[in-house]
């Protein structure tokens, strides 16, 4: 197994002033293709610390990804320190300098003099292209390891990692480089439950080239199938029976696949029937509307959102008699609100997600009762649920449940199926 290390640079990362999402992204992408990170190091904008980190990594790793420090400012030290660690000169790369000048010229700007620094590379470096920025990546050997230097700007890192560095790492590892990654997104089933449901699916391909994995990010769970083969056709052939079995076993709980999102599926379902939607939500801070309203095409579907905390305010907003907005929150309450919201806005569909939160300090046993309803001109579907786990757990769960129930309704699936997160 190839030993891989990730080194992240920058005082802001070292001190925790920003969350190091780049490390998470790199390690996740490596795991997706069957590679794993053995060491992770974070260093500040300090020449000696970075030099020590590079030399140590060069002694113990086979491959090292260094993130950050390729900018034009004085605290961007990766090129200089890499040259020092590799014991080579820092030289001007004329080709990249020309690329940078053209980058600025296309934007009708003059390149600042300090950007020239980004074209100064170790003499033995292999340039790794950056098609969307001025900081080129580069690769070179230090000690026993092959180092890959990448920019800290996330979108630049993503392109470089996926298109150029991962293929190089796979070739270096000797692993099959034809890879397919299939992802299923689900709501309502916990990781251990899905693991049990999918036991044995990898064995449908006897040569061991299919790997099952999970990434839990409540309230969703991502189930991943990584398949290796000699070529794309081989990987697709191996994947086909496994993905069919995953769909069969997870059934209605699969809300989307690959890059599709729950909100995107809901919007597409409404658009396909020339539908429209109004939303009423309490306690969620308008999170359901926020998931939908900004999407391309939402202007033709999204009508209105009512966001409130008090049920009386909800009743007033949708034109119901506020005198009845008292007592226990019920499914019938949500149904009445959804019907009224639909009538008021003339939408084809209305979703009401109403929450009665427990009183008291936030704690693990604090919960909320969720009553939601989906109304159309001719019918209404509803469900009631109770979720424990604290304020944010309840809020996130209610948002996901509301969108998922609407997804189920649009796909002619049961709106209610018991989920792992709800309590009796």
Coordinates of C-alpha atoms in Angstrom, one line a residue:
X1 CA 0.0 0.0 0.0
X2 CA 1.4 3.4 -1.0
X3 CA 2.2 5.7 1.9
X4 CA 0.7 9.1 1.3
X5 CA 1.1 12.3 3.4
X6 CA -0.8 15.6 3.2
X7 CA 0.9 18.8 4.3
X8 CA -1.3 21.9 4.7
X9 CA 0.3 25.3 5.1
X10 CA -0.8 28.7 6.4
X11 CA -1.1 30.4 9.8
X12 CA -4.8 30.7 9.4
X13 CA -5.1 26.9 9.1
X14 CA -2.7 26.2 11.9
X15 CA -4.5 28.5 14.4
X16 CA -7.9 27.3 13.4
X17 CA -9.1 30.7 12.1
X18 CA -10.4 28.9 9.1
X19 CA -11.7 25.3 8.8
X20 CA -9.3 23.2 6.8
X21 CA -11.8 22.0 4.2
X22 CA -9.0 21.3 1.7
X23 CA -7.6 18.5 3.8
X24 CA -11.0 16.9 4.1
X25 CA -11.5 17.2 0.3
X26 CA -8.1 15.7 -0.5
X27 CA -8.5 12.8 1.9
X28 CA -12.0 12.0 0.7
X29 CA -11.1 12.1 -3.0
X30 CA -8.1 9.8 -2.3
X31 CA -10.3 7.4 -0.3
X32 CA -12.8 7.3 -3.2
X33 CA -10.2 5.8 -5.5
X34 CA -8.8 3.4 -2.9
X35 CA -5.9 5.4 -1.7
X36 CA -5.5 6.4 2.0
X37 CA -3.7 9.1 3.9
X38 CA -1.2 7.8 6.4
X39 CA 0.0 11.1 7.8
X40 CA -1.3 14.7 8.0
X41 CA 0.8 17.7 8.9
X42 CA -0.2 21.4 9.3
X43 CA 2.5 24.1 9.4
X44 CA 2.3 27.9 9.5
X45 CA 3.9 30.5 7.3
X46 CA 7.3 29.7 8.8
X47 CA 10.2 28.7 6.5
X48 CA 12.0 26.4 9.0
X49 CA 8.8 24.5 10.0
X50 CA 7.9 23.9 6.4
X51 CA 11.4 22.8 5.5
X52 CA 11.4 20.2 8.4
X53 CA 8.0 19.0 7.4
X54 CA 9.1 18.4 3.8
X55 CA 12.3 16.6 4.7
X56 CA 10.5 14.4 7.2
X57 CA 7.8 13.5 4.7
X58 CA 10.4 12.8 2.1
X59 CA 11.9 10.1 4.5
X60 CA 8.7 8.3 5.4
X61 CA 6.2 8.7 2.6
X62 CA 6.0 7.5 -1.0
X63 CA 3.9 10.5 -2.2
X64 CA 3.2 13.8 -0.5
X65 CA 0.5 16.4 -1.4
X66 CA 1.4 19.9 -0.2
X67 CA -1.5 22.4 -0.1
X68 CA -1.0 26.2 -0.1
X69 CA 1.8 28.7 -0.2
X70 CA 1.9 29.2 -4.0
X71 CA 0.6 32.7 -4.1
X72 CA 2.4 36.0 -5.0
X73 CA 2.9 37.4 -1.4
X74 CA 6.0 37.2 0.8
X75 CA 4.5 34.6 3.1
X76 CA 3.9 32.2 0.2
X77 CA 7.1 30.0 0.6
X78 CA 6.3 26.7 -1.0
X79 CA 8.4 27.1 -4.1
X80 CA 11.5 28.4 -2.3
X81 CA 11.4 25.9 0.5
X82 CA 10.7 23.0 -2.0
X83 CA 13.8 24.0 -3.9
X84 CA 15.9 24.1 -0.7
X85 CA 14.6 20.7 0.4
X86 CA 15.4 19.2 -3.0
X87 CA 18.8 20.9 -3.0
X88 CA 18.1 22.6 -6.4
X89 CA 18.0 26.1 -7.7
X90 CA 14.9 28.2 -8.0
X91 CA 14.5 29.2 -11.7
X92 CA 12.1 31.3 -13.8
X93 CA 9.7 29.1 -15.8
X94 CA 9.2 31.3 -18.9
X95 CA 6.3 29.2 -20.2
X96 CA 4.3 29.7 -17.0
X97 CA 5.2 33.4 -16.9
X98 CA 3.8 33.8 -20.4
X99 CA 0.6 31.9 -19.3
X100 CA 0.2 34.3 -16.4
X101 CA 0.6 37.4 -18.5
X102 CA -2.0 36.1 -20.9
X103 CA -4.3 35.4 -18.0
X104 CA -4.2 39.0 -16.9
X105 CA -4.4 40.3 -20.5
X106 CA -7.6 38.4 -21.2
X107 CA -9.1 40.2 -18.3
X108 CA -7.9 43.6 -19.5
X109 CA -5.5 43.9 -16.5
X110 CA -1.8 44.4 -16.1
X111 CA 0.0 41.7 -14.2
X112 CA 1.4 43.1 -10.9
X113 CA 5.1 42.6 -10.6
X114 CA 4.9 40.3 -7.5
X115 CA 3.0 37.7 -9.6
X116 CA 6.3 36.9 -11.3
X117 CA 7.2 35.1 -8.2
X118 CA 4.6 32.4 -9.1
X119 CA 6.6 31.4 -12.1
X120 CA 9.8 30.8 -10.0
X121 CA 10.0 27.0 -9.6
X122 CA 12.5 24.4 -8.5
X123 CA 14.8 23.6 -11.4
X124 CA 13.8 19.9 -11.5
X125 CA 10.0 20.5 -11.1
X126 CA 7.4 19.1 -13.4
X127 CA 4.7 21.8 -14.0
X128 CA 1.1 20.8 -13.1
X129 CA -1.3 22.9 -15.0
X130 CA -3.8 25.3 -13.4
X131 CA -6.4 26.2 -16.0
X132 CA -8.3 28.6 -13.8
X133 CA -5.7 30.4 -11.8
X134 CA -2.3 32.0 -11.8
X135 CA -0.6 29.5 -9.3
X136 CA 0.7 26.5 -11.2
X137 CA 1.2 23.3 -9.3
X138 CA 4.4 21.4 -9.6
X139 CA 5.8 18.0 -8.7
X140 CA 9.4 17.0 -7.8
X141 CA 11.2 14.4 -5.8
X142 CA 12.4 15.1 -2.2
X143 CA 14.2 12.3 -0.5
X144 CA 12.3 9.0 -1.3
X145 CA 8.9 10.7 -2.1
X146 CA 7.3 12.3 -5.0
X147 CA 5.8 15.7 -3.9
X148 CA 2.8 17.4 -5.5
X149 CA 2.4 21.1 -4.6
X150 CA -1.1 22.5 -5.0
X151 CA -2.7 26.0 -4.6
X152 CA -4.8 26.7 -1.5
X153 CA -7.8 28.1 -3.5
X154 CA -10.3 25.3 -3.3
X155 CA -11.7 25.3 -6.8
X156 CA -8.1 25.4 -8.2
X157 CA -7.1 22.6 -5.9
X158 CA -10.1 20.5 -6.9
X159 CA -9.4 20.7 -10.7
X160 CA -5.7 19.9 -10.2
X161 CA -6.2 17.0 -7.8
X162 CA -8.9 15.3 -9.8
X163 CA -7.6 15.8 -13.3
X164 CA -3.9 15.5 -12.8
X165 CA -2.6 14.4 -9.4
X166 CA -4.9 11.4 -8.7
X167 CA -4.1 9.8 -12.1
X168 CA -0.4 10.2 -11.3
X169 CA -0.8 8.7 -7.9
X170 CA -2.7 5.7 -9.3
X171 CA -0.1 5.1 -11.9
X172 CA 2.6 5.3 -9.3
X173 CA 0.8 2.9 -7.0
X174 CA 0.4 0.3 -9.9
X175 CA -3.3 0.1 -9.3
X176 CA -5.8 -0.2 -12.1
X177 CA -6.6 3.4 -13.2
X178 CA -10.0 2.8 -14.7
X179 CA -12.3 3.8 -11.9
X180 CA -16.0 4.4 -11.5
X181 CA -17.5 6.0 -8.4
X182 CA -21.2 5.5 -7.8
X183 CA -22.9 7.4 -5.0
X184 CA -26.4 7.0 -3.5
X185 CA -27.8 9.6 -1.1
X186 CA -30.4 8.5 1.4
X187 CA -32.3 10.0 4.3
X188 CA -33.9 8.1 7.2
X189 CA -31.5 5.2 7.6
X190 CA -28.4 5.3 9.9
X191 CA -25.0 4.1 8.8
X192 CA -25.0 0.9 10.7
X193 CA -28.4 0.0 9.4
X194 CA -27.4 0.6 5.8
X195 CA -24.2 -1.4 6.4
X196 CA -26.3 -4.3 7.6
X197 CA -28.8 -4.0 4.7
X198 CA -25.9 -4.0 2.1
X199 CA -23.9 -6.9 3.6
X200 CA -22.5 -9.0 0.9
X201 CA -23.1 -6.7 -2.1
X202 CA -19.3 -6.4 -2.8
X203 CA -19.2 -10.2 -3.2
X204 CA -21.4 -9.9 -6.3
X205 CA -18.1 -9.2 -8.1
X206 CA -15.8 -12.0 -6.9
X207 CA -12.4 -10.4 -7.9
X208 CA -12.6 -7.9 -5.1
X209 CA -12.6 -4.8 -7.4
X210 CA -15.8 -3.3 -5.8
X211 CA -15.4 -1.4 -2.6
X212 CA -18.4 -0.3 -0.5
X213 CA -18.0 2.8 1.7
X214 CA -20.1 5.4 3.6
X215 CA -20.0 9.1 4.5
X216 CA -22.5 10.2 7.2
X217 CA -23.4 13.8 7.2
X218 CA -26.6 14.1 9.1
X219 CA -29.3 14.1 8.1
X220 CA -28.1 12.4 4.9
X221 CA -26.0 9.3 4.4
X222 CA -23.8 8.8 1.3
X223 CA -23.3 5.3 0.2
X224 CA -20.3 4.9 -2.2
X225 CA -19.4 2.1 -4.6
X226 CA -15.8 2.4 -6.0
X227 CA -15.2 0.0 -8.9
X228 CA -11.8 -0.7 -10.6
X229 CA -11.3 -2.3 -13.9
X230 CA -9.1 -2.5 -17.0
X231 CA -11.1 0.1 -18.8
X232 CA -14.3 2.0 -18.5
X233 CA -16.4 -0.7 -20.1
X234 CA -15.0 -3.3 -17.6
X235 CA -15.8 -1.1 -14.6
X236 CA -19.4 -0.4 -15.9
X237 CA -20.0 -4.1 -16.4
X238 CA -18.9 -4.8 -12.8
X239 CA -20.9 -2.0 -11.3
X240 CA -24.2 -2.8 -13.0
X241 CA -25.3 -5.8 -10.8
X242 CA -24.1 -4.1 -7.6
X243 CA -25.9 -0.9 -8.1
X244 CA -29.1 -2.7 -9.0
X245 CA -28.8 -4.6 -5.7
X246 CA -28.2 -1.4 -3.7
X247 CA -31.3 0.2 -5.2
X248 CA -33.3 -2.9 -4.4
X249 CA -32.2 -3.0 -0.8
X250 CA -32.4 0.7 0.1
X251 CA -35.5 1.2 -2.0
X252 CA -37.6 4.3 -1.2
X253 CA -34.9 5.7 1.1
X254 CA -32.6 6.7 -1.9
X255 CA -33.4 10.3 -2.5
X256 CA -30.8 11.0 -5.2
X257 CA -27.7 9.6 -6.9
X258 CA -24.3 10.9 -7.8
X259 CA -24.3 14.8 -8.1
X260 CA -28.1 15.2 -7.8
X261 CA -29.5 16.8 -4.7
X262 CA -32.7 16.3 -2.8
X263 CA -33.8 19.9 -3.6
X264 CA -32.9 19.4 -7.2
X265 CA -35.0 16.2 -7.5
X266 CA -38.0 18.0 -5.9
X267 CA -37.7 21.0 -8.2
X268 CA -37.4 18.8 -11.3
X269 CA -40.4 16.8 -10.1
X270 CA -42.5 19.9 -9.9
X271 CA -41.2 21.4 -13.1
X272 CA -41.9 18.1 -15.0
X273 CA -45.6 18.5 -14.3
X274 CA -45.6 22.3 -14.7
X275 CA -46.3 22.5 -10.9
X276 CA -45.7 25.3 -8.4
X277 CA -45.0 25.3 -4.7
X278 CA -45.7 27.3 -1.6
X279 CA -44.0 26.6 1.7
X280 CA -44.8 27.3 5.3
X281 CA -42.2 26.5 7.9
X282 CA -41.7 27.2 11.6
X283 CA -38.4 27.0 13.6
X284 CA -36.4 26.2 10.5
X285 CA -35.2 29.8 9.8
X286 CA -36.6 29.4 6.3
X287 CA -34.1 26.6 5.5
X288 CA -36.5 24.7 3.3
X289 CA -37.2 27.7 1.1
X290 CA -33.5 28.5 1.0
X291 CA -32.7 25.0 -0.3
X292 CA -35.0 25.5 -3.3
X293 CA -35.4 29.2 -4.1
X294 CA -31.9 29.9 -5.5
X295 CA -31.8 26.9 -7.9
X296 CA -31.9 27.4 -11.7
X297 CA -35.6 27.2 -12.8
X298 CA -37.0 27.9 -9.3
X299 CA -38.5 31.2 -10.6
X300 CA -41.0 29.1 -12.6
X301 CA -41.9 26.9 -9.6
X302 CA -41.4 28.7 -6.3
X303 CA -44.4 30.9 -5.3
X304 CA -44.0 32.0 -1.7
X305 CA -42.6 31.0 1.7
X306 CA -44.0 31.8 5.1
X307 CA -41.4 31.7 7.9
X308 CA -42.5 32.1 11.5
X309 CA -42.1 30.8 15.0
X310 CA -45.6 31.3 16.5
X311 CA -48.5 29.2 15.1
X312 CA -50.7 32.3 15.4
X313 CA -48.5 34.2 13.0
X314 CA -48.7 31.2 10.6
X315 CA -52.5 31.2 10.7
X316 CA -52.6 35.0 10.1
X317 CA -50.2 34.7 7.1
X318 CA -52.2 32.0 5.4
X319 CA -55.6 33.5 6.2
X320 CA -56.9 31.1 8.8
X321 CA -58.7 32.0 12.0
X322 CA -56.1 32.6 14.6
X323 CA -58.4 31.6 17.4
X324 CA -57.9 28.0 16.6
X325 CA -54.1 28.3 16.7
X326 CA -53.9 26.9 20.3
X327 CA -53.5 23.6 21.9
X328 CA -51.4 20.6 20.7
X329 CA -49.8 20.6 17.3
X330 CA -51.4 17.9 15.2
X331 CA -51.3 16.5 11.6
X332 CA -54.7 18.1 11.1
X333 CA -53.2 21.5 12.0
X334 CA -50.5 21.0 9.3
X335 CA -53.1 19.9 6.8
X336 CA -55.2 23.0 7.4
X337 CA -52.2 25.3 7.0
X338 CA -51.0 23.5 3.8
X339 CA -54.5 23.7 2.2
X340 CA -54.8 27.4 3.1
X341 CA -51.4 28.3 1.8
X342 CA -52.1 26.5 -1.5
X343 CA -55.4 28.3 -1.9
X344 CA -54.0 31.7 -1.1
X345 CA -51.1 31.4 -3.6
X346 CA -52.9 29.3 -6.2
X347 CA -49.9 26.9 -6.2
X348 CA -50.4 23.4 -7.4
X349 CA -48.6 22.1 -4.2
X350 CA -48.1 23.4 -0.7
X351 CA -45.7 22.1 1.9
X352 CA -46.2 22.9 5.6
X353 CA -43.6 21.9 8.2
X354 CA -44.6 22.9 11.7
X355 CA -42.5 22.2 14.7
X356 CA -43.4 22.2 18.4
X357 CA -40.0 22.4 20.2
X358 CA -39.4 21.2 23.7
X359 CA -38.8 23.9 26.3
X360 CA -35.5 24.4 28.2
X361 CA -31.8 24.5 27.6
X362 CA -30.3 22.8 24.5
X363 CA -29.4 19.2 25.4
X364 CA -29.1 15.8 23.9
X365 CA -32.6 14.7 25.1
X366 CA -34.3 17.9 23.9
X367 CA -36.6 17.2 20.9
X368 CA -39.3 18.5 18.7
X369 CA -42.6 17.2 17.4
X370 CA -42.9 17.7 13.6
X371 CA -46.2 17.8 11.8
X372 CA -46.0 18.2 8.1
X373 CA -48.5 18.2 5.2
X374 CA -48.5 18.3 1.5
X375 CA -51.6 19.7 -0.1
X376 CA -52.8 19.8 -3.7
X377 CA -56.2 20.8 -5.2
X378 CA -57.7 17.4 -4.6
X379 CA -55.9 15.8 -1.7
X380 CA -53.6 16.2 1.3
X381 CA -50.9 13.9 2.7
X382 CA -49.4 14.3 6.1
X383 CA -47.3 12.7 8.8
X384 CA -46.2 13.3 12.4
X385 CA -42.8 12.6 13.8
X386 CA -40.7 13.2 17.0
X387 CA -37.0 13.7 16.8
X388 CA -34.6 14.0 19.8
X389 CA -31.0 15.3 19.8
X390 CA -31.0 19.0 20.5
X391 CA -32.2 22.1 18.6
X392 CA -29.9 21.8 15.6
X393 CA -30.6 18.1 15.2
X394 CA -34.3 18.7 15.2
X395 CA -34.0 21.6 12.8
X396 CA -31.9 19.8 10.3
X397 CA -34.1 16.7 10.6
X398 CA -37.3 18.6 10.0
X399 CA -35.9 20.3 6.9
X400 CA -34.8 17.1 5.4
X401 CA -38.0 15.3 6.3
X402 CA -40.1 18.0 4.7
X403 CA -38.2 17.9 1.5
X404 CA -38.0 14.1 1.4
X405 CA -41.7 13.7 2.0
X406 CA -42.4 16.1 -0.9
X407 CA -40.0 14.1 -3.0
X408 CA -41.8 10.9 -2.1
X409 CA -45.2 12.4 -2.9
X410 CA -44.0 13.6 -6.3
X411 CA -42.6 10.1 -7.0
X412 CA -45.9 8.4 -5.9
X413 CA -44.1 6.7 -3.0
X414 CA -45.5 6.4 0.6
X415 CA -45.0 9.8 2.4
X416 CA -44.6 7.9 5.7
X417 CA -42.0 5.2 6.3
X418 CA -40.5 5.0 9.7
X419 CA -37.0 6.3 9.9
X420 CA -34.1 5.5 12.3
X421 CA -33.9 9.0 13.7
X422 CA -37.5 9.4 15.1
X423 CA -38.7 8.3 18.5
X424 CA -42.1 6.9 19.4

